[in-house]
Coordinates of C-alpha atoms and ligand atoms in Angstrom, one line a residue:
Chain A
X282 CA 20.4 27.2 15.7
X283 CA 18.1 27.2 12.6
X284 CA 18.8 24.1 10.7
X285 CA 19.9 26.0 6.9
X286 CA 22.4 28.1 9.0
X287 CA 24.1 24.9 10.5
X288 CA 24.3 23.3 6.9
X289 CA 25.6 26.2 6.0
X290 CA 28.1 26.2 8.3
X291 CA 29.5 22.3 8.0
X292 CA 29.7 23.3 4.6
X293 CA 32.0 26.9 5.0
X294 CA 33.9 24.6 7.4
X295 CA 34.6 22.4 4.8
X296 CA 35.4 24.7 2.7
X297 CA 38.1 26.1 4.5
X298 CA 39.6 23.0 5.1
X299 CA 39.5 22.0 1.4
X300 CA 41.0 25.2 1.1
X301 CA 44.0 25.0 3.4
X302 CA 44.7 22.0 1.4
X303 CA 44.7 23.4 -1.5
X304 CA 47.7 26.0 -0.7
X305 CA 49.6 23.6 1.5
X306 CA 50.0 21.4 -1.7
X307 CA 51.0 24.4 -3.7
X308 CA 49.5 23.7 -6.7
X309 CA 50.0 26.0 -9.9
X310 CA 46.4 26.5 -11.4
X311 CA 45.7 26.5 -14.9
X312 CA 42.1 27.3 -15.4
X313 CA 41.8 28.8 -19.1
X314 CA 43.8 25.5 -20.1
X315 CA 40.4 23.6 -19.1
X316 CA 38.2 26.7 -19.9
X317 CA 38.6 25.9 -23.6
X318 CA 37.0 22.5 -23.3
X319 CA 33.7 23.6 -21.6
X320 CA 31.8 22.5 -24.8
X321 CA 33.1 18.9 -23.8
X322 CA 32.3 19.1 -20.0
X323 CA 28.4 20.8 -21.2
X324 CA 28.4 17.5 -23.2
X325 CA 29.4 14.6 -21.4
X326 CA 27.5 15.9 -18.8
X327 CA 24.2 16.1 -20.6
X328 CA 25.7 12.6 -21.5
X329 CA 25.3 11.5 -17.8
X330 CA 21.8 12.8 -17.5
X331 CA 20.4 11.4 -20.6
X332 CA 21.9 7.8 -19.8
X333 CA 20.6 8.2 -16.2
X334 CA 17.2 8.7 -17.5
X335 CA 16.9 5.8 -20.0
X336 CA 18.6 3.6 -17.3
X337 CA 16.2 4.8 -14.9
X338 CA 13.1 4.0 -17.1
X339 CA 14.3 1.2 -18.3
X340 CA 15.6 -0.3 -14.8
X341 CA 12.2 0.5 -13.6
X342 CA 10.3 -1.7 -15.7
X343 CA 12.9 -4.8 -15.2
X344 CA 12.5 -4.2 -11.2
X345 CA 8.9 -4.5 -11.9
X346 CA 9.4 -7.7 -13.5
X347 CA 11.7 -8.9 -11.6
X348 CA 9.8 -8.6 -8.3
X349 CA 6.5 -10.1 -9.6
X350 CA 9.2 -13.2 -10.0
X351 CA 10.4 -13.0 -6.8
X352 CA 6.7 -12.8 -5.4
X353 CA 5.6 -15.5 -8.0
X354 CA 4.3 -18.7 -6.5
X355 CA 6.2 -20.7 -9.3
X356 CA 9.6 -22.2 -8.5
X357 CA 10.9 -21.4 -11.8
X358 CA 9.9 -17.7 -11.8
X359 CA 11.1 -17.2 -8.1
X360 CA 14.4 -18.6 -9.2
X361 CA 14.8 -16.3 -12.2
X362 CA 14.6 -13.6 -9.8
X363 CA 16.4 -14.5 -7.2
X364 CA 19.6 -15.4 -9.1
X365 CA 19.4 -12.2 -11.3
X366 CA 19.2 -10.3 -8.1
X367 CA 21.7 -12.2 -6.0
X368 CA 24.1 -12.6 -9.2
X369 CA 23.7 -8.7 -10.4
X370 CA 24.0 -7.1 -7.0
X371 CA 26.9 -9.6 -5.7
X372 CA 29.5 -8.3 -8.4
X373 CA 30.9 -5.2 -9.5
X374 CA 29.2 -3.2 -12.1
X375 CA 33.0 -2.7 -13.4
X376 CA 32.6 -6.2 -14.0
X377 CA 29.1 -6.5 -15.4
X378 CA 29.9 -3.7 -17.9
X379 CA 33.2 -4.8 -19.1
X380 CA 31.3 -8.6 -19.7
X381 CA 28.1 -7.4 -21.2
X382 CA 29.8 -4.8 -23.5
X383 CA 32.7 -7.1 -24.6
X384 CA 31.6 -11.0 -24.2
X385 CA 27.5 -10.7 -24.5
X386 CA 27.1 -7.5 -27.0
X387 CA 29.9 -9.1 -29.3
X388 CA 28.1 -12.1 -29.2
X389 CA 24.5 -10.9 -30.0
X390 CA 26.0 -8.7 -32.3
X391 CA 24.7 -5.2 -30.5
X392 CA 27.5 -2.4 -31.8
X393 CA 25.7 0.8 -30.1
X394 CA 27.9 1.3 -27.2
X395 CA 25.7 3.8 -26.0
X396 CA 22.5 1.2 -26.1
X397 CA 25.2 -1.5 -24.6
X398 CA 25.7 1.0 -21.5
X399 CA 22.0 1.8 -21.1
X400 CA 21.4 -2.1 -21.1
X401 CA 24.0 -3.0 -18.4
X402 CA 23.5 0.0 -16.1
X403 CA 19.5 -0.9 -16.5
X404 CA 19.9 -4.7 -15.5
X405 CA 22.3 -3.4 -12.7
X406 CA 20.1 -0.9 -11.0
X407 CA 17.4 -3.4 -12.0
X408 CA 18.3 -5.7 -9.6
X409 CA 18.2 -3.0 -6.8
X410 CA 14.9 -1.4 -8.0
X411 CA 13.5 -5.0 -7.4
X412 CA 14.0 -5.0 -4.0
X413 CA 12.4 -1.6 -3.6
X414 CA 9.1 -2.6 -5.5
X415 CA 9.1 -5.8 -3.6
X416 CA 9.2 -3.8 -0.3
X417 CA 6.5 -1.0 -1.4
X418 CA 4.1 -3.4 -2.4
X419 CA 5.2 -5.8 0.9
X420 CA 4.2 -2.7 3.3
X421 CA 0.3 -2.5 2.1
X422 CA -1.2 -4.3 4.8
X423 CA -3.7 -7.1 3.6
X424 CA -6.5 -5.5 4.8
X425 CA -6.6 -3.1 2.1
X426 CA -7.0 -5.8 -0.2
X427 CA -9.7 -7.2 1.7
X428 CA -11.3 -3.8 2.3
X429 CA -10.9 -3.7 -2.0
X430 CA -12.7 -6.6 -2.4
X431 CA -15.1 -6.4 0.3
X432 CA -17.2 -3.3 -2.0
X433 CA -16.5 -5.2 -4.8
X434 CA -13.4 -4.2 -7.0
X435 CA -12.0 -7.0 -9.4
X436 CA -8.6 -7.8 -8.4
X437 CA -7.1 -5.1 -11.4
X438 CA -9.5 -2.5 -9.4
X439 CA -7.9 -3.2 -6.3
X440 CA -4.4 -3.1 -7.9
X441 CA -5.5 0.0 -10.2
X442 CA -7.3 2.1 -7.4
X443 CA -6.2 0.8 -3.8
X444 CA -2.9 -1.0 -4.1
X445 CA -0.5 0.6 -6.7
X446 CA -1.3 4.3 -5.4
X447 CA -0.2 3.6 -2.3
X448 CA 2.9 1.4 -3.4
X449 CA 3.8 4.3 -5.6
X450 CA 4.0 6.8 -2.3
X451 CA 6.2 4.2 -1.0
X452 CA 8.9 3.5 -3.8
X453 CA 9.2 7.3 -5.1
X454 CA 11.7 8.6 -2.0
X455 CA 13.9 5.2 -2.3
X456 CA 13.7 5.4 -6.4
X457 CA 14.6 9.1 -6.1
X458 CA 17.9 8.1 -4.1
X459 CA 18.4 4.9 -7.0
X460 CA 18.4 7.6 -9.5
X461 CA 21.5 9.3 -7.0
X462 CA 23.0 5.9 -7.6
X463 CA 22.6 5.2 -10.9
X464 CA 24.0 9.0 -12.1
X465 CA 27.3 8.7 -9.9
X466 CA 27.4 4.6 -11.1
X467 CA 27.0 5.7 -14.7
X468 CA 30.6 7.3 -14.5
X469 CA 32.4 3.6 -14.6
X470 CA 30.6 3.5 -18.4
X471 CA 34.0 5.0 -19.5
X472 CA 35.5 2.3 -19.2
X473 CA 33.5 1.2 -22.6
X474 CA 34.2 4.5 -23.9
X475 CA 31.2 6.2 -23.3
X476 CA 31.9 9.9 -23.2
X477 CA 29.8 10.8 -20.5
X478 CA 31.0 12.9 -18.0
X479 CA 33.7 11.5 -16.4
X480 CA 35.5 10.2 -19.5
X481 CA 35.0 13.9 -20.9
X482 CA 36.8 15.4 -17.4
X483 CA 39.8 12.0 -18.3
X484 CA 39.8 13.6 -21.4
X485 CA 40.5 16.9 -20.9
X486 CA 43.2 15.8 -18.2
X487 CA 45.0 14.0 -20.6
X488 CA 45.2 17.0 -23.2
X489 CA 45.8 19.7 -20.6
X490 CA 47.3 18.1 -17.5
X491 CA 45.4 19.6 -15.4
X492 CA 43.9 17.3 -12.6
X493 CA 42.5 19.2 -10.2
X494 CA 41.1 21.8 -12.7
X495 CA 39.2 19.0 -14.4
X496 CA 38.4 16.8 -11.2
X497 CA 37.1 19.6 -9.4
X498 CA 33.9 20.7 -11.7
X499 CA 33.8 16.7 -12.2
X500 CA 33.0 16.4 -8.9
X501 CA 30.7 20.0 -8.8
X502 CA 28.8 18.5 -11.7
X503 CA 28.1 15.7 -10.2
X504 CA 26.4 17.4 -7.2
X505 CA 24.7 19.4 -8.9
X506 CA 22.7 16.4 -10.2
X507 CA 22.6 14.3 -7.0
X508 CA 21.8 16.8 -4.3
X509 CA 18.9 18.6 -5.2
X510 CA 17.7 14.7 -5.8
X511 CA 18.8 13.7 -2.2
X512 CA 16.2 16.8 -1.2
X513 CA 13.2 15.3 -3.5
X514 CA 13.9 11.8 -2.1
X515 CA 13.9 13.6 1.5
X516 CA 10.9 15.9 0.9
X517 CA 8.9 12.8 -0.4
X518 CA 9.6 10.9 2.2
X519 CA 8.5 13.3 4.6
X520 CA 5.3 13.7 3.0
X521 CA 4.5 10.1 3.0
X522 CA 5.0 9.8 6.9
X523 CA 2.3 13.2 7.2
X524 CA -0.2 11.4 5.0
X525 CA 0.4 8.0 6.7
Chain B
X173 CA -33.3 -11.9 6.2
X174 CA -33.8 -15.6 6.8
X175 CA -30.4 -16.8 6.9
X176 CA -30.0 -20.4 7.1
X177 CA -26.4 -21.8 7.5
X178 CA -26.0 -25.5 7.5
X179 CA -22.9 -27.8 7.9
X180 CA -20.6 -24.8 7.7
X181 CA -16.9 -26.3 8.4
X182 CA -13.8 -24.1 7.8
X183 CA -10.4 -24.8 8.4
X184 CA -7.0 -23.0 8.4
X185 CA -3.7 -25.0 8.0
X186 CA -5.7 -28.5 9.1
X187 CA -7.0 -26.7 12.2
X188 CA -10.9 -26.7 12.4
X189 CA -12.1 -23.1 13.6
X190 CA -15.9 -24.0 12.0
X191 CA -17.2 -27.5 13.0
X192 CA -20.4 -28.0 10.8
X193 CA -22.5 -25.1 12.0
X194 CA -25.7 -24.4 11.4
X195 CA -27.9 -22.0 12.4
X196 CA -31.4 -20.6 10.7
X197 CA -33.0 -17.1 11.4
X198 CA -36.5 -15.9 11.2
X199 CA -37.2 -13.1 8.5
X200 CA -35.3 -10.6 10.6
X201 CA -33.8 -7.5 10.2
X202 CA -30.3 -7.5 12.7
X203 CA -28.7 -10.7 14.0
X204 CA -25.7 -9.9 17.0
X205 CA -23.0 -12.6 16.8
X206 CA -21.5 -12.6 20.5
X207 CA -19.1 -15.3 21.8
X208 CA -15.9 -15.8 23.4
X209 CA -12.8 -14.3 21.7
X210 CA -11.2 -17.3 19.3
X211 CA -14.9 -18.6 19.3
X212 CA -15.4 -18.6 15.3
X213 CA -17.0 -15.1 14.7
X214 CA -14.9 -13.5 12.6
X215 CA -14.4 -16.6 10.0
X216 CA -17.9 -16.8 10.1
X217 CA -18.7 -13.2 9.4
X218 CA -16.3 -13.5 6.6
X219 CA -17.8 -16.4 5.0
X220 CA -21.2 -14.9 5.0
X221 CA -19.6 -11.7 3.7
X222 CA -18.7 -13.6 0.8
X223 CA -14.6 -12.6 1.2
X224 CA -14.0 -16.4 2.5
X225 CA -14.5 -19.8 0.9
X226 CA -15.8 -22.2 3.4
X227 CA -14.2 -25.8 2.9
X228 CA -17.5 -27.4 3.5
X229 CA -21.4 -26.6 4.0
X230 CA -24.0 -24.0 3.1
X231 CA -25.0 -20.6 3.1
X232 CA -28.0 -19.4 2.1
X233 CA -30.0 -15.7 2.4
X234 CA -33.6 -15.5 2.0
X235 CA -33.7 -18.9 -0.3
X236 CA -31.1 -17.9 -2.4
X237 CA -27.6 -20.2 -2.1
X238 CA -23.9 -18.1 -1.5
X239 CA -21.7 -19.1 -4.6
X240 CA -18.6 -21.4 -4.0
X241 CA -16.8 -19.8 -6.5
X242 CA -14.4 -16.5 -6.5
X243 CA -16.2 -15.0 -9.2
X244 CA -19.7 -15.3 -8.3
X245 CA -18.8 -14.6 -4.7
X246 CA -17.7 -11.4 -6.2
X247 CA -20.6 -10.5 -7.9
X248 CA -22.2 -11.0 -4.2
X249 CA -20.3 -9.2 -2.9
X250 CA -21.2 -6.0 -5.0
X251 CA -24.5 -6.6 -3.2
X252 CA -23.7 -6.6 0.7
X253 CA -21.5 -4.6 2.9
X254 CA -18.3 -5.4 5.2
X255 CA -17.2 -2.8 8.0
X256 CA -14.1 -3.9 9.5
X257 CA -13.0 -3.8 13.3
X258 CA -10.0 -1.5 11.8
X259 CA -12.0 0.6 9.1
X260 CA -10.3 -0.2 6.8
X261 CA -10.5 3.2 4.7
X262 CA -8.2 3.4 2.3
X263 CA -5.6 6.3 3.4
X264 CA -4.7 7.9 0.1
X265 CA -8.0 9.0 -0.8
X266 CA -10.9 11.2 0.7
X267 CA -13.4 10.7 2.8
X268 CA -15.7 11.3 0.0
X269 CA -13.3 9.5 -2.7
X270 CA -13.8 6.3 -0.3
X271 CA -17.6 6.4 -0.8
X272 CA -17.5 7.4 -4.5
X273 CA -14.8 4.5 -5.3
X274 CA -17.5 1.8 -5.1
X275 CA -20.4 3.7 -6.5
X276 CA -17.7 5.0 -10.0
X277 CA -16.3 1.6 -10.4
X278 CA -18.1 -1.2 -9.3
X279 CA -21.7 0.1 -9.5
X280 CA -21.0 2.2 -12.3
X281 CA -22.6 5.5 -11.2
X282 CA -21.9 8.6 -12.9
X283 CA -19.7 10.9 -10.3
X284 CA -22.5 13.6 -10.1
X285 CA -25.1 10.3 -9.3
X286 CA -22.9 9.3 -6.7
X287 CA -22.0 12.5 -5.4
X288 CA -26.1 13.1 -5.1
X289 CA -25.9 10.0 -3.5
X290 CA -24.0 10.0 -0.9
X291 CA -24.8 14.2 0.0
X292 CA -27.4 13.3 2.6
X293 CA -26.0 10.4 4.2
X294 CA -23.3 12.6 5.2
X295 CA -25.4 15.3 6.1
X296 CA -27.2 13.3 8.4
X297 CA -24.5 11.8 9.8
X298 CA -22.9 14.9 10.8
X299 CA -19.7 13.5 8.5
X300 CA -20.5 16.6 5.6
X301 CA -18.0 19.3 7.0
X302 CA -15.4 16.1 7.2
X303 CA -16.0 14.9 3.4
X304 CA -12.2 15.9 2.0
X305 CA -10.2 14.9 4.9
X306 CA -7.9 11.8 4.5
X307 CA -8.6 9.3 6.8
X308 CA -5.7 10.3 8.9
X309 CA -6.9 13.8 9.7
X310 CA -10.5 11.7 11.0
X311 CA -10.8 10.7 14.9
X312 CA -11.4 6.9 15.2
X313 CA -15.3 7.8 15.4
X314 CA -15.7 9.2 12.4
X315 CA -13.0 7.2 10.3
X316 CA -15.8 4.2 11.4
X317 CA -18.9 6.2 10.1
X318 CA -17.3 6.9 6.9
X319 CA -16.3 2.7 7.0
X320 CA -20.2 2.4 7.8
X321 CA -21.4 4.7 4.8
X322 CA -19.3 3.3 2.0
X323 CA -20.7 0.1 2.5
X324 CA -23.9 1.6 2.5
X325 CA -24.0 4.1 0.2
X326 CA -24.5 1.1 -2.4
X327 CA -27.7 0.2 -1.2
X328 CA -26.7 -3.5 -0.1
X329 CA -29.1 -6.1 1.0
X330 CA -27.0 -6.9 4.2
X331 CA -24.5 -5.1 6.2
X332 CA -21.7 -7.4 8.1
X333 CA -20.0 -5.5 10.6
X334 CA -17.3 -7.7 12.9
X335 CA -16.6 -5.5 16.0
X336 CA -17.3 -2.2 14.7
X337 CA -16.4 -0.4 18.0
X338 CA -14.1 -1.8 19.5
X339 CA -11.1 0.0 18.5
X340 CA -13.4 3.3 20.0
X341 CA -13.1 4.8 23.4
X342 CA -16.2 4.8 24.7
X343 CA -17.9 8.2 23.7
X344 CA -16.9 7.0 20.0
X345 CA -18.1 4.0 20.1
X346 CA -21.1 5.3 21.1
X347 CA -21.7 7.8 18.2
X348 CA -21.5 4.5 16.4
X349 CA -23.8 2.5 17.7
X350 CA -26.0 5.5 17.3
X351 CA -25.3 5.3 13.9
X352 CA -26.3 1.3 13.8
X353 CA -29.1 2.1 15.8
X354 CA -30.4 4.5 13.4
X355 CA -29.6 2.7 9.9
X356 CA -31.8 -0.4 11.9
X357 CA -34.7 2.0 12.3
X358 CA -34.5 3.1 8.8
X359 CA -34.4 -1.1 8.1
X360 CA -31.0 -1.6 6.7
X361 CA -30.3 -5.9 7.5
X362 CA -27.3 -6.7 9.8
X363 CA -25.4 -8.9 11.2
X364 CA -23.2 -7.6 13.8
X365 CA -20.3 -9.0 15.9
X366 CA -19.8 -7.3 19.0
X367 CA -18.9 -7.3 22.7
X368 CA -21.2 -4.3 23.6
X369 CA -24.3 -6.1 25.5
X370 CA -26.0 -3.2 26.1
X371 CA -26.5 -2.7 22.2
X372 CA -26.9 -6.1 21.0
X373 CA -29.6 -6.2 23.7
X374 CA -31.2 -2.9 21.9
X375 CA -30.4 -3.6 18.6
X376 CA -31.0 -7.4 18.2
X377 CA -34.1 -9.6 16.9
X378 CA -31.8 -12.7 17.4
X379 CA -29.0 -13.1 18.9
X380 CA -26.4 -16.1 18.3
X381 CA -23.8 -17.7 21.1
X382 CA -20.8 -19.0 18.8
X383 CA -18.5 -20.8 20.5
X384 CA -15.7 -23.3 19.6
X385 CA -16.3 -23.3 16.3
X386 CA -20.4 -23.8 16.3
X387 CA -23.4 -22.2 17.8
X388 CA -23.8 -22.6 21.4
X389 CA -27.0 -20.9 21.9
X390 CA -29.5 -19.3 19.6
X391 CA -32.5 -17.4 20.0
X392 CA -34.3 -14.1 20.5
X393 CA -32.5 -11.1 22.3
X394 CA -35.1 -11.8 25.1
X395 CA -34.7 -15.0 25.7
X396 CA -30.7 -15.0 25.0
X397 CA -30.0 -12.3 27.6
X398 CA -32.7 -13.2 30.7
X399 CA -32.6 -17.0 31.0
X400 CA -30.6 -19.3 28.8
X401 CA -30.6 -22.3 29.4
X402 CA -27.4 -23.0 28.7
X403 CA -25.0 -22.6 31.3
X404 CA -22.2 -21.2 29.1
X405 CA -23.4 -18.7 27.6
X406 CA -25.3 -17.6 31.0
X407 CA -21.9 -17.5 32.7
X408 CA -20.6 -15.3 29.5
X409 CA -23.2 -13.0 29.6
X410 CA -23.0 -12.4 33.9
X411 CA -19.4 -12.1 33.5
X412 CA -19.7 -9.4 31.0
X413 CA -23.1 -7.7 31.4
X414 CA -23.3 -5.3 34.7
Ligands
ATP630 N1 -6.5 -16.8 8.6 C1 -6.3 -17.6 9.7 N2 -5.3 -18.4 9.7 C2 -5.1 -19.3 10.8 N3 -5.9 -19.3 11.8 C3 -7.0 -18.4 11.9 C4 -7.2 -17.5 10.8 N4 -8.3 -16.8 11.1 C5 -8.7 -17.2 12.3 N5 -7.9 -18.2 12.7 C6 -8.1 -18.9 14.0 O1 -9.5 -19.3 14.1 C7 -10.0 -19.2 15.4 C8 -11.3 -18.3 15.4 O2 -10.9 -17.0 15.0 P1 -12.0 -15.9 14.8 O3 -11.2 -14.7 14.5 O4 -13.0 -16.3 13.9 O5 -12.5 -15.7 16.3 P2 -13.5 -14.6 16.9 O6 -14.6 -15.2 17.5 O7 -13.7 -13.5 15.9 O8 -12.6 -14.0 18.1 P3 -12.4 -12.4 18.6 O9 -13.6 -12.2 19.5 O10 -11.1 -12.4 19.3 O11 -12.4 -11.6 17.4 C9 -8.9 -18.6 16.2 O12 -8.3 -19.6 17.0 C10 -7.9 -18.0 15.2 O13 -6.6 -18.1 15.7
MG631 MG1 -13.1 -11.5 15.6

């Protein structure tokens, strides 16, 4: 059996079941009720992306950090990183965000919800895009450095022309699937009022009352986003092994 | 080449693998390092290839002294060659991008001087029609040429190759040593580790014994392979020679 016509399969199987569901519950749909706030799903969900993005840049370059301190030869530096990761990635981001927006942005005097969410989602997925830098730069093997130095590249060279473009093959496929993470974790930023997507779909379902009618392309919004990423983190993967 | 080496002593985590060895060459052209596996070759290649600091002792080629530091080591180093038992290419570029790298960056060529430059090397060495594969799409043979020619293709005064074959089968290994064979006649300077007798007995002018951490037995590839007199490396060289 060709592989797209089993997908396609688990998925009308699925589908059917969802469906059964569906009319066992008996549920009385109300679709133009939630028609009339597209405008507001269209937003928050351009909301989601845009947030993911800037989280995603801005997570990268704290991961960066971070795992030069957790490489760093200095106790002090190694520390720093090790705490932030342990401490960031051993407690809810509900947690984090509900902190950093009401105790540490009160405090510092930061008002911008919207740059508060950024923040907290970027030091949260920061922690995790650590760990993935750490590891790509972990799997060169020494003996590309060696072979770098050995015709003579200065130790930038060697990071600029032999190390980092091989690191970068390595992080894309698990950064792709961060960025899966980070768009579904963005969601909890309601909870600071963020109209993203899922605060837009809450919305709705408290003017209309209809759940499942709000839920539903929630959920089909979401997808839309994470699976074609799911296939890039895939298909790059796969072309690192080939070229490997 | 005149390489003398005196007192050279290196040590990793407080074990001695160099114990003050010392060793001086004529004005030759290829010196074979052979020796018993865990003998000292390798940390004594790489000290002469400038990519190790020795703790102790000297190094010097044709009268002039190997820096102790890591920066003037790597200025020497833009002026010899390594080739690695494991070739060491670097697997996100070309064949050709691996032999440009060093002749772009460190030796500042212009990319259509070192594209001239490295044209007829590859030519020659039947390596042209091969030039934009990736190092994976190479057989080991080749992947070791194209190690070979990138640390040639900068025109160094010595080439330090540790084992170059012996990750080969046989009939690769032998288009390499073909290739050695042939830079030597051209007069390219090496010093070569390897377990292949029947080359180092071709290829040599001298030929050095290393053996727990010093040198053993030194001399030319005559007198080294017919009747040393020390009994060592005579039983080495019966057990391994046919
Ligand atoms: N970086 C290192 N750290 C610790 N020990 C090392 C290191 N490099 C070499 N040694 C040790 O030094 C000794 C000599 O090693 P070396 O690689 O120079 O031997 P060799 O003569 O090249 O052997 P072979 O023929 O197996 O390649 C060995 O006992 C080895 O375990
Ligand atoms: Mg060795």
């Amino acid at each position: 059996m060709p592989r797209w016509l089993a997908h396609l399969l688990v998925v009308a199987l699925l589908a059917a079941l969802v469906a059964l569901a569906f009319a066992r519950v008996n549920y009385a749909w109300n679709w133009p009720a939630v028609w009339a706030y597209r405008e507001k799903f269209l937003l928050g969900w351009l909301t989601t992306i845009a947030m993911s993005l800037a989280a995603l840049v801005v997570s990268s370059l704290i991961g960066i950090l971070a795992s030069l301190c957790l490489q760093s030869q200095r106790p002090l530096l190694e520390a720093v990183g090790r705490v932030y990761v342990e401490l960031i990635r051993g407690t809810p981001l509900l947690v984090q965000l509900l902190i950093g927006f009401y105790v540490i942005a009160n405090a510092v005097g930061l008002e911008n919800r919207y740059v508060v969410g950024v923040l907290v989602l970027s030091l949260f997925s920061g922690a995790y895009m650590a760990e993935i830098f750490r590891g790509g730069l972990a799997a060169i093997p020494t003996t590309q450095r060696d072979a770098a130095r050995a015709i003579g590249l200065t130790p930038w060279q060697s990071l600029r022309f032999v190390i980092l473009p091989q690191a970068i093959r390595l992080v894309l496929p698990p950064m792709a699937g961060q960025l899966v993470s980070l768009i579904k974790d963005s969601s909890l930023l309601s909870v600071i009022a963020i109209s993203e997507f899922t605060l837009s779909a809450q919305e709705v379902n408290a003017f209309t009352y209809s759940t499942l009618e709000c839920y539903l392309p929630l959920a089909a919004g979401y997808l839309l986003l994470t699976l074609p990423l799911s296939a890039l983190a895939r298909w790059l993967e796969r072309r690192f092994h080939y070229e490997s | 080449m005149n390489l003398v080496v005196t007192d050279l002593t290196q040590r990793f985590a407080g074990t001695t693998v160099l114990d003050r060895l010392s060793l001086s060459t004529g004005d030759i052209r290829a010196l074979v390092l052979v020796g018993p596996s865990g003998g000292g070759k390798t940390t004594l290649l790489r000290i002469l290839a400038g990519l190790d600091l020795p703790v102790a002792g000297r190094v010097a080629f044709a009268g002039r002294e190997l820096p102790r530091d890591e920066a003037g080591l790597q200025a020497y180093r833009k002026t010899v060659g390594t080739v690695f038992q494991a070739y060491n290419l670097f697997p996100h570029l070309s064949a050709l991008d691996n032999l440009l790298l060093p002749l772009v960056q460190v030796h500042k060529l212009s990319l259509e001087a070192a594209s001239e430059r490295v044209r007829e090397p590859l030519e020659r060495f039947g390596l042209a029609a091969h030039a934009h594969k990736r190092p994976a799409e190479l057989s080991g043979g080749q992947k070791q040429r194209i190690a070979i020619l990138r640390a040639l293709v900068v025109q160094p005064a010595c080439l330090f190759l540790d084992e170059p074959t012996s990750a080969l089968d046989p009939e690769m290994a032998a288009e390499v040593l073909d290739m050695i064979q042939e830079l030597k006649l051209q007069g390219t300077r090496f010093v070569l580790v390897t377990h292949e007798m029947q080359f180092a007995r071709r290829a040599a002018d001298e030929v050095a014994f290393i053996g727990d951490g010093t040198v053993l037995a030194h001399g030319s590839a005559a007198e080294m392979f017919t009747n040393c007199p020390q009994p060592r490396v005579r039983a080495f060289f019966q057990r391994i020679l046919p």
